[in-house]
Amino acid sequence: MRTVTCDLCPRHCRLKEGERGDCRVRANIDGKLYSLVYGKACAAHVDPIEKKPVFHVLPGSSSFSIATAGCNLHCLYCQNWQISQRPPEETPNIDLPPASVVENARRYDCRSIAYTYTDPIVFYEYTLDTSRLAKDQGLLNILVTAGYIEQEPLKALCPFITAANVDLKGMSDDFYRRMSQGTLTPVLEAILTMKRMGVHVEITNLLVPTWNDTDKDILALIRWIKEHCGSDTPLHFSRFWPTHELQNLPPTPEETLTHAWELARAEGLSFVYAGNMPGHPGNNTFCPGCGKILIRRRGYQILSSNLAEGTCDACGSRIPGIWK
Amino acid sequence: MRKALPLILFALLLTIGGLLRQHHDSTPKDRAPFSCESSLPSGTLCERRTDPFPHIAASPPQGETVYLVTAQDLDLQPRGYGGPMDIGVVLNGEARIKDVRIIRHQESPSYLKSMEAFLHQFMGKGPTAPLELKTDIDAITRATVSSEAVTLAVRQIRDRFRRELLGIPSSLPKHNPTTPVEKILLFSTGILLLISGTLAIIHRNVTLRWITMAGGFLFFGLMTASMLSIVQIIHIGLGNSPSPSVNILWWLTLVIGIVPTLLLGRIYCGTLCPFGILQEALHKMVQHPEKIPPSTYRGAQRTKVLLLFGLTALCLWQGSSLPAEGMEPFVPLFTGTGTRIAWAFMVMMIIASIFYYRFFCAHLCPVGAMTGLLSRFSLFRIKPQKGCSSCGQCVAACPVQAMAPGRSSDGTDRPLEVVVDPAECLLCGKCLTICPEQCLRLSRTGIVVQAHIPKETGRRQRDAAERIFIAFLLGALLLLGGVVGSRIAEPPFLTTAQDPASAANDPAGQRLKETLAAAGLSPHEARYWRETP
């Protein structure tokens, strides 16, 4: 009976033979650690890249989005709990080895592959091999993650990742513990590592009424981003919708969303967005130089763009991101 | 009290067994996911979505994206003949139906087969198709219940998909499949037949009885194919009875089968059940004057009571009426559904009925056993009145030996009281018409008369008729065992739960490997781990 320890994420699950980790998709089989979901996608879809949400990478392009079962966090508000909180034998899976992912991305005219829906951290090997192959073939790789990962595996993955949207759920360990059964520090470190290694990072914060919607919570988040990631880091405030185990709460009021959006802009962040609320002015990208609307959006849809090779066509300000 | 004991036992079995089963069924179980990769071209991308209700969006490599919505996703519970079922509807982006599939069911394979052509009708129906029986969908012949349930579920799924996912409001009026006029017509036809059957007995009118029987054969058999069935009783126990607004015939046969039995005895069996009518007609054509000795015959009559109890218990244990289906030969005969072995049993019963008066009714029919239990309480019975000369002709004439006098304790030939056993009497009226004094009639009161009936003594030689009779009975029981056995499924509470003993012997690693293999998952060696002492 050999025990193994998984060092992929900060949980460091110790697994006896036949046991699985907290994520349900990594198991000790005959004294070795195996990923149970390599090449087994439980969701694969062609999405607009704006859905991730990633607003500063090839706006209007499609991203071939894949996920497997399992997750290393257990958020009460999980939108995809049917796949994230299930072991892989209980989800409908399709065989989609890395080469097929790349092939499908091409077939569906996608410029990028997004590792999303659950958390790509738990299908790490699948993500790593696929992103490496995709990069070789000129596709971009988008990581949509909660960032709850150890430094070493993250550093090995970053070279292949073009952009990431990291869900920064709150600014306290207590919030992480109660909402997600996780901790804050590894997430902050993951964001900084990605930034350092040249990954274009956008941050999402889901505003949950009564959980993290006070000015104190919001300001702490804004200030940390401004101080450590820079004021040109895109920040998406996202509207919460009652689901999974938080059905008792109302959806985030529009005022809260607008308030957070305004607060972040007032604090000096250049690219603040309000998501999950089509038609909100926070759907648009504003030029930090002249204030002009650079990309006009409605939900995931691009209405117009005044960007010329990543610069504002009015004042010439450079906008961080990947534009072609 | 003694006469009520079997009925009380049966009622207890049905209620307690049914409640236990229903309680067990109400505990939630994980269901197998609607697997779309098995039914769509390879390379299809499936995404399970939850908004606004759970469904699967599937994008095949070529062609349009389709959406799979199941009845269970929408908390609909269409009910088939065998019990609740789950169906899945595949729709395209404009709410056109691409496919309808049965996901989970308790129907027999042959029944399901008859469903295939029915389901095929839905394919290609557009977003505004009425999806109604008799309008644009034809029901499965003689299976209107499931046809209606499935049609309704498909329509509800399509409409909710259209309304909530595509945002097109539903403009279709609600439709009631059976109009009140039709319901009244159906019900009054049944009642009319019952009244005319009763009048035939009261007035000793053989012609009227045969006219009624012809009507019963046409109405209950050929036209509606609705006969009182043990399956109905089991569904009551399982809490599955359909609403009268959905299935009026189900209730009609139940009422016509049970209420008159409490008043008059087994008049349903004798005059209205189409299979009984068929058997009697066949026997009348051939008229073999066989007479099986009472000891054998009366014993064989008890078989049906055993079958009733055994089958009911088995079905409740299984949580499905499936084992009982097909053992009633009238179901394959009039609905055209059933396994091969059930058809064989039906044919055998028809052959047996040529030689032995209503062989199935007298010895094997569980419905007959149940009406028998009920008729012990019947208000009116055939009773001798003043003027009886104790000739015993009625006793000799009874084709089901319901008038065989009670047991003689000393086995001697002595006069015994003539009593009709209401549990066996089919109200055929033979005794009424043969009585030279015409002193037998349906009545609450009668006089005590005794008749000289020769009793058997000691061991006796079985004659050919009796041997064939026993052979028929044994053959029938064997076939029945086959019919029932072929339908018994492993009960879910034995298959899902891990046997604790085997779990202890089975190492966790082995179990995990089996789980993964069953799910088609092949482990891939992971990075970032270490062995831990």
PDB file of C-alpha atoms in Angstrom, chain B residues 112-202:
ATOM      1  CA  LEU B 112     -41.358  -0.726 -26.848  1.00  0.00           C
ATOM      2  CA  LYS B 113     -40.993  -2.033 -30.357  1.00  0.00           C
ATOM      3  CA  SER B 114     -44.524  -1.002 -31.168  1.00  0.00           C
ATOM      4  CA  MET B 115     -43.525   2.416 -29.877  1.00  0.00           C
ATOM      5  CA  GLU B 116     -40.750   2.928 -32.439  1.00  0.00           C
ATOM      6  CA  ALA B 117     -43.054   3.673 -35.332  1.00  0.00           C
ATOM      7  CA  PHE B 118     -45.116   5.866 -33.060  1.00  0.00           C
ATOM      8  CA  LEU B 119     -42.118   7.955 -31.999  1.00  0.00           C
ATOM      9  CA  HIS B 120     -41.028   8.228 -35.601  1.00  0.00           C
ATOM     10  CA  GLN B 121     -44.085  10.378 -36.261  1.00  0.00           C
ATOM     11  CA  PHE B 122     -42.643  13.216 -34.188  1.00  0.00           C
ATOM     12  CA  MET B 123     -39.551  13.633 -36.321  1.00  0.00           C
ATOM     13  CA  GLY B 124     -39.484  16.831 -38.295  1.00  0.00           C
ATOM     14  CA  LYS B 125     -42.512  18.332 -36.574  1.00  0.00           C
ATOM     15  CA  GLY B 126     -42.113  22.087 -36.582  1.00  0.00           C
ATOM     16  CA  PRO B 127     -42.277  24.608 -33.754  1.00  0.00           C
ATOM     17  CA  THR B 128     -46.004  25.189 -34.197  1.00  0.00           C
ATOM     18  CA  ALA B 129     -47.162  21.641 -34.938  1.00  0.00           C
ATOM     19  CA  PRO B 130     -50.113  20.852 -32.654  1.00  0.00           C
ATOM     20  CA  LEU B 131     -48.567  17.551 -31.436  1.00  0.00           C
ATOM     21  CA  GLU B 132     -51.886  16.054 -30.511  1.00  0.00           C
ATOM     22  CA  LEU B 133     -53.300  12.602 -30.837  1.00  0.00           C
ATOM     23  CA  LYS B 134     -55.825  12.338 -33.627  1.00  0.00           C
ATOM     24  CA  THR B 135     -54.617  15.646 -35.043  1.00  0.00           C
ATOM     25  CA  ASP B 136     -51.113  15.099 -36.265  1.00  0.00           C
ATOM     26  CA  ILE B 137     -50.034  12.062 -34.267  1.00  0.00           C
ATOM     27  CA  ASP B 138     -51.609   8.623 -34.470  1.00  0.00           C
ATOM     28  CA  ALA B 139     -51.801   6.684 -31.240  1.00  0.00           C
ATOM     29  CA  ILE B 140     -50.303   3.218 -30.938  1.00  0.00           C
ATOM     30  CA  THR B 141     -53.126   0.805 -31.597  1.00  0.00           C
ATOM     31  CA  ARG B 142     -54.720  -0.109 -28.285  1.00  0.00           C
ATOM     32  CA  ALA B 143     -52.080   1.687 -26.243  1.00  0.00           C
ATOM     33  CA  THR B 144     -53.699   5.073 -26.019  1.00  0.00           C
ATOM     34  CA  VAL B 145     -52.467   5.613 -22.474  1.00  0.00           C
ATOM     35  CA  SER B 146     -48.762   5.686 -23.247  1.00  0.00           C
ATOM     36  CA  SER B 147     -49.372   7.387 -26.567  1.00  0.00           C
ATOM     37  CA  GLU B 148     -51.128  10.231 -24.817  1.00  0.00           C
ATOM     38  CA  ALA B 149     -48.529  10.462 -22.078  1.00  0.00           C
ATOM     39  CA  VAL B 150     -45.635  10.564 -24.528  1.00  0.00           C
ATOM     40  CA  THR B 151     -47.350  13.018 -26.865  1.00  0.00           C
ATOM     41  CA  LEU B 152     -48.146  15.341 -23.994  1.00  0.00           C
ATOM     42  CA  ALA B 153     -44.579  15.195 -22.673  1.00  0.00           C
ATOM     43  CA  VAL B 154     -43.080  15.849 -26.104  1.00  0.00           C
ATOM     44  CA  ARG B 155     -45.398  18.796 -26.555  1.00  0.00           C
ATOM     45  CA  GLN B 156     -44.551  20.219 -23.133  1.00  0.00           C
ATOM     46  CA  ILE B 157     -40.828  19.837 -23.758  1.00  0.00           C
ATOM     47  CA  ARG B 158     -41.093  21.462 -27.191  1.00  0.00           C
ATOM     48  CA  ASP B 159     -43.220  24.301 -25.848  1.00  0.00           C
ATOM     49  CA  ARG B 160     -40.984  25.028 -22.888  1.00  0.00           C
ATOM     50  CA  PHE B 161     -37.920  24.891 -25.101  1.00  0.00           C
ATOM     51  CA  ARG B 162     -39.580  27.284 -27.494  1.00  0.00           C
ATOM     52  CA  ARG B 163     -40.806  29.598 -24.785  1.00  0.00           C
ATOM     53  CA  GLU B 164     -37.849  29.666 -22.402  1.00  0.00           C
ATOM     54  CA  LEU B 165     -34.874  29.059 -24.638  1.00  0.00           C
ATOM     55  CA  LEU B 166     -35.996  30.665 -27.849  1.00  0.00           C
ATOM     56  CA  GLY B 167     -38.318  33.184 -26.259  1.00  0.00           C
ATOM     57  CA  ILE B 168     -41.275  32.433 -28.539  1.00  0.00           C
ATOM     58  CA  PRO B 169     -44.480  32.451 -26.513  1.00  0.00           C
ATOM     59  CA  SER B 170     -46.794  29.483 -26.828  1.00  0.00           C
ATOM     60  CA  SER B 171     -50.029  30.320 -28.547  1.00  0.00           C
ATOM     61  CA  LEU B 172     -51.561  26.887 -28.728  1.00  0.00           C
ATOM     62  CA  PRO B 173     -54.809  26.263 -26.894  1.00  0.00           C
ATOM     63  CA  LYS B 174     -54.915  23.511 -24.313  1.00  0.00           C
ATOM     64  CA  HIS B 175     -56.393  20.354 -25.666  1.00  0.00           C
ATOM     65  CA  ASN B 176     -58.256  17.601 -23.880  1.00  0.00           C
ATOM     66  CA  PRO B 177     -57.628  14.317 -25.654  1.00  0.00           C
ATOM     67  CA  THR B 178     -60.859  12.601 -24.618  1.00  0.00           C
ATOM     68  CA  THR B 179     -63.851  14.898 -24.801  1.00  0.00           C
ATOM     69  CA  PRO B 180     -66.461  14.716 -22.024  1.00  0.00           C
ATOM     70  CA  VAL B 181     -69.002  13.434 -24.531  1.00  0.00           C
ATOM     71  CA  GLU B 182     -66.713  10.572 -25.453  1.00  0.00           C
ATOM     72  CA  LYS B 183     -66.178   9.825 -21.789  1.00  0.00           C
ATOM     73  CA  ILE B 184     -69.905   9.712 -21.105  1.00  0.00           C
ATOM     74  CA  LEU B 185     -70.426   7.500 -24.146  1.00  0.00           C
ATOM     75  CA  LEU B 186     -67.717   5.092 -23.073  1.00  0.00           C
ATOM     76  CA  PHE B 187     -68.967   4.918 -19.525  1.00  0.00           C
ATOM     77  CA  SER B 188     -72.632   4.488 -20.439  1.00  0.00           C
ATOM     78  CA  THR B 189     -71.817   1.745 -22.948  1.00  0.00           C
ATOM     79  CA  GLY B 190     -70.054  -0.151 -20.188  1.00  0.00           C
ATOM     80  CA  ILE B 191     -72.917   0.361 -17.755  1.00  0.00           C
ATOM     81  CA  LEU B 192     -75.456  -0.612 -20.408  1.00  0.00           C
ATOM     82  CA  LEU B 193     -73.714  -3.901 -21.051  1.00  0.00           C
ATOM     83  CA  LEU B 194     -73.591  -4.537 -17.323  1.00  0.00           C
ATOM     84  CA  ILE B 195     -77.315  -3.899 -16.940  1.00  0.00           C
ATOM     85  CA  SER B 196     -78.232  -6.132 -19.842  1.00  0.00           C
ATOM     86  CA  GLY B 197     -76.002  -8.899 -18.438  1.00  0.00           C
ATOM     87  CA  THR B 198     -77.726  -8.605 -15.072  1.00  0.00           C
ATOM     88  CA  LEU B 199     -81.181  -8.666 -16.668  1.00  0.00           C
ATOM     89  CA  ALA B 200     -80.229 -11.822 -18.585  1.00  0.00           C
ATOM     90  CA  ILE B 201     -79.455 -13.597 -15.304  1.00  0.00           C
ATOM     91  CA  ILE B 202     -82.541 -12.307 -13.517  1.00  0.00           C
TER      92      ILE B 202
END
